Coordinates of C-alpha atoms in Angstrom, one line a residue:
Chain A
D1 CA 179.9 255.1 324.7
A2 CA 183.4 256.1 325.6
G3 CA 185.0 258.6 323.3
I4 CA 186.9 256.1 321.2
T5 CA 187.2 256.6 317.4
Q6 CA 189.1 254.2 314.9
S7 CA 190.2 255.3 311.6
P8 CA 189.7 254.3 308.9
R9 CA 186.8 251.9 309.5
H10 CA 187.8 250.0 306.1
K11 CA 190.8 249.5 304.1
V12 CA 191.8 247.5 301.3
T13 CA 195.5 247.5 300.5
E14 CA 198.1 245.3 298.7
T15 CA 200.6 243.0 300.1
G16 CA 203.9 244.7 301.1
T17 CA 202.6 248.1 301.6
P18 CA 202.7 250.1 304.8
V19 CA 199.3 250.7 306.7
T20 CA 198.6 252.9 309.9
L21 CA 195.5 252.5 311.8
R22 CA 194.7 255.2 314.3
C23 CA 192.8 255.2 317.6
H24 CA 191.8 258.3 319.1
Q25 CA 190.2 258.8 322.7
T26 CA 188.8 261.9 324.3
E27 CA 188.8 260.3 327.9
N28 CA 192.4 260.8 328.7
H29 CA 192.8 257.4 330.0
R30 CA 196.3 255.9 330.4
Y31 CA 195.9 252.5 329.1
M32 CA 195.0 251.8 325.4
Y33 CA 195.2 248.5 323.4
W34 CA 195.1 247.1 320.0
Y35 CA 193.5 243.5 319.6
R36 CA 193.0 241.8 316.2
Q37 CA 189.6 239.5 315.8
D38 CA 189.7 236.3 313.5
P39 CA 187.4 233.7 313.2
G40 CA 188.4 230.9 315.5
H41 CA 190.8 232.9 317.4
G42 CA 188.7 235.4 319.3
L43 CA 190.4 238.5 320.2
R44 CA 194.1 238.7 320.5
L45 CA 196.4 241.3 321.9
I46 CA 198.7 242.8 319.5
H47 CA 200.4 245.7 321.6
Y48 CA 199.3 248.0 324.3
S49 CA 200.4 251.3 326.0
Y50 CA 200.5 252.3 329.5
G51 CA 201.4 255.9 328.9
V52 CA 202.8 258.2 326.4
K53 CA 205.7 256.6 324.8
D54 CA 205.4 253.5 326.9
T55 CA 204.2 250.5 325.0
D56 CA 204.7 246.7 325.3
K57 CA 204.0 243.7 323.1
G58 CA 201.0 241.4 323.3
E59 CA 200.7 237.8 322.3
V60 CA 200.8 238.6 318.4
S61 CA 203.0 241.5 317.9
D62 CA 205.2 240.2 315.1
G63 CA 204.7 242.5 312.0
Y64 CA 203.2 245.4 314.1
S65 CA 204.5 248.4 315.6
V66 CA 202.9 251.1 317.6
S67 CA 203.5 254.6 318.7
R68 CA 201.8 256.7 321.3
S69 CA 203.3 260.4 321.3
K70 CA 200.4 261.9 323.0
T71 CA 197.6 260.5 325.4
E72 CA 194.8 260.7 323.0
D73 CA 196.3 258.7 320.1
F74 CA 197.6 255.3 319.7
L75 CA 198.7 254.3 316.3
L76 CA 199.2 250.7 314.9
T77 CA 201.6 250.2 312.0
L78 CA 201.9 247.3 309.7
E79 CA 205.3 248.0 308.2
S80 CA 204.9 245.8 305.1
A81 CA 201.2 244.2 305.0
T82 CA 200.9 240.7 304.6
S83 CA 197.6 238.4 303.6
S84 CA 197.8 237.0 307.2
Q85 CA 197.1 240.6 308.5
T86 CA 193.8 240.5 307.0
S87 CA 191.6 240.8 310.1
V88 CA 189.2 243.1 312.1
Y89 CA 191.2 245.5 314.4
F90 CA 189.8 246.7 317.5
C91 CA 191.2 249.6 319.7
A92 CA 190.3 249.6 323.5
I93 CA 190.8 251.8 326.3
R94 CA 190.7 250.7 330.1
G95 CA 188.7 252.6 332.7
Q96 CA 190.6 254.8 335.2
G97 CA 191.7 253.5 338.7
T98 CA 189.5 250.6 340.0
N99 CA 187.4 250.8 336.9
E100 CA 189.1 247.9 335.2
K101 CA 186.7 247.3 332.2
L102 CA 187.8 248.0 328.7
F103 CA 185.7 250.2 326.1
F104 CA 186.0 249.4 322.6
G105 CA 186.1 251.4 319.2
S106 CA 183.8 250.3 316.6
G107 CA 186.7 248.3 314.8
T108 CA 188.7 248.6 311.4
Q109 CA 188.2 245.9 308.8
L110 CA 191.5 245.5 307.0
S111 CA 191.9 243.4 303.8
V112 CA 195.5 242.7 302.5
L113 CA 195.1 241.6 298.9
Chain B
S1 CA 198.1 231.1 323.8
Q2 CA 194.7 232.1 325.1
Q3 CA 194.0 232.1 328.6
G4 CA 190.2 231.7 328.7
E5 CA 188.4 229.0 326.9
E6 CA 184.7 229.3 326.7
D7 CA 182.2 226.4 326.5
P8 CA 180.0 225.7 324.6
Q9 CA 181.1 227.3 321.3
A10 CA 177.6 227.6 320.3
L11 CA 174.2 227.8 322.1
S12 CA 170.9 227.9 320.7
I13 CA 168.0 228.5 323.1
Q14 CA 164.2 229.7 323.0
E15 CA 163.3 232.9 324.0
G16 CA 162.4 232.7 327.9
E17 CA 165.0 230.0 328.8
N18 CA 168.1 230.5 330.6
A19 CA 171.3 230.6 328.9
T20 CA 174.5 229.2 330.7
M21 CA 178.0 229.9 329.4
N22 CA 181.1 228.7 330.9
C23 CA 184.6 230.1 330.9
S24 CA 187.9 228.1 332.2
Y25 CA 191.4 229.6 332.3
K26 CA 194.8 228.5 333.1
T27 CA 196.7 230.8 335.6
S28 CA 195.8 232.9 338.5
I29 CA 193.9 235.9 338.0
N30 CA 193.0 239.3 339.3
N31 CA 189.7 239.6 338.0
L32 CA 187.5 237.9 335.1
Q33 CA 185.2 240.1 332.8
W34 CA 182.5 238.9 330.3
Y35 CA 181.9 241.0 327.2
R36 CA 179.2 240.8 324.6
Q37 CA 179.5 241.5 320.8
N38 CA 176.7 242.1 318.3
S39 CA 177.5 241.3 314.8
G40 CA 179.9 243.8 313.2
R41 CA 180.2 245.9 316.3
G42 CA 182.9 246.2 319.0
L43 CA 182.7 244.4 322.4
V44 CA 180.8 245.9 325.3
H45 CA 181.4 245.0 328.9
L46 CA 178.9 243.2 330.8
I47 CA 180.3 242.3 334.1
L48 CA 183.5 242.0 336.4
I49 CA 184.3 239.7 339.1
R50 CA 187.2 240.0 341.2
S51 CA 189.4 236.8 342.4
N52 CA 188.1 237.3 346.0
E53 CA 184.4 237.3 344.7
R54 CA 182.3 234.1 344.3
E55 CA 179.2 235.5 342.8
K56 CA 178.0 238.8 341.3
H57 CA 174.5 239.9 339.7
S58 CA 173.5 242.5 337.4
G59 CA 170.1 242.5 336.1
R60 CA 169.4 239.3 334.4
L61 CA 173.2 238.3 334.5
R62 CA 174.5 236.4 337.1
V63 CA 178.4 235.5 337.1
T64 CA 180.1 232.9 339.5
L65 CA 183.7 232.3 339.9
D66 CA 185.6 229.4 341.3
T67 CA 189.3 230.0 341.5
S68 CA 189.9 226.4 342.8
K69 CA 188.6 225.1 339.6
K70 CA 189.8 228.1 337.4
S71 CA 186.6 228.6 336.0
S72 CA 183.5 230.9 335.6
S73 CA 180.0 230.9 334.4
L74 CA 177.7 233.5 333.0
L75 CA 173.9 233.0 333.4
I76 CA 171.5 234.9 331.4
T77 CA 168.0 234.6 332.8
A78 CA 164.8 234.7 330.8
S79 CA 166.5 235.2 327.5
R80 CA 165.3 237.6 324.8
A81 CA 166.0 237.6 321.0
A82 CA 167.9 240.6 321.6
D83 CA 170.3 238.7 323.8
T84 CA 171.5 237.1 320.4
A85 CA 175.1 237.8 320.2
S86 CA 178.6 236.7 321.1
Y87 CA 180.0 236.4 324.4
F88 CA 183.4 236.5 325.5
C89 CA 185.3 236.0 328.9
A90 CA 188.6 237.8 329.6
T91 CA 190.9 237.3 332.4
D92 CA 193.4 239.8 333.8
A93 CA 196.3 237.7 335.1
R94 CA 198.3 240.7 336.1
N95 CA 200.9 240.2 338.9
S96 CA 201.3 243.0 341.3
G97 CA 203.2 245.9 339.7
A98 CA 202.8 244.6 336.4
N99 CA 200.5 246.3 333.7
S100 CA 197.0 245.5 333.3
K101 CA 196.1 243.7 330.1
L102 CA 193.0 241.3 329.2
T103 CA 193.3 238.0 327.5
F104 CA 190.3 237.0 325.9
G105 CA 188.8 233.6 325.0
K106 CA 187.4 232.7 321.5
G107 CA 183.8 233.5 322.4
I108 CA 180.2 231.7 322.5
T109 CA 177.8 232.3 320.0
L110 CA 174.4 232.6 321.6
S111 CA 171.2 232.3 319.5
V112 CA 168.0 233.1 321.0
R113 CA 165.0 232.0 318.9
P114 CA 161.7 233.9 319.2

């Protein structure tokens, strides 16, 4: 398995509280991604990063922010969690160069009550 | 909106049979990839086919790509109970110079009965 670790694995929080999810890689890969997975929607891209301090929005970025201050860590923050953000969140890294496949973390189950 | 749409949404077959899953997409692509997800786990890459390729094989997997129809198919031959999982197609529609990002479909649930 590619060296990707997501933390926490499970989290329950209340509406209106801030939440930060962490993705850590040991592969020194340039591209990192945050997806959310919901029944009936498959995986949808939230934000991605193409280098340190270089990030861009995906298709469902509203209510989320990200930061990447070093190559190995990509943080996803919900500034004020809402129930609609209850989901499973997956981090992924892209292979280097012509290896264009994604390697996924194990996911974070987030419940916003 | 999602680029890839898989068909069917669910598929149930007997062990030993072949499973065919289809994916259609909307815009031009650089490559198309298939992933598998076991229940409660992250996605695992299966196979990648580039826009200038028409067919690829990997073990029991065969992928075809028809760019004129904007469609792909994944064939799993001689299915096993362990193939039971969800399968996703993903497209990289990156233009030259743009950043790489994959857009996933909603997935197909495959059940292989022993």
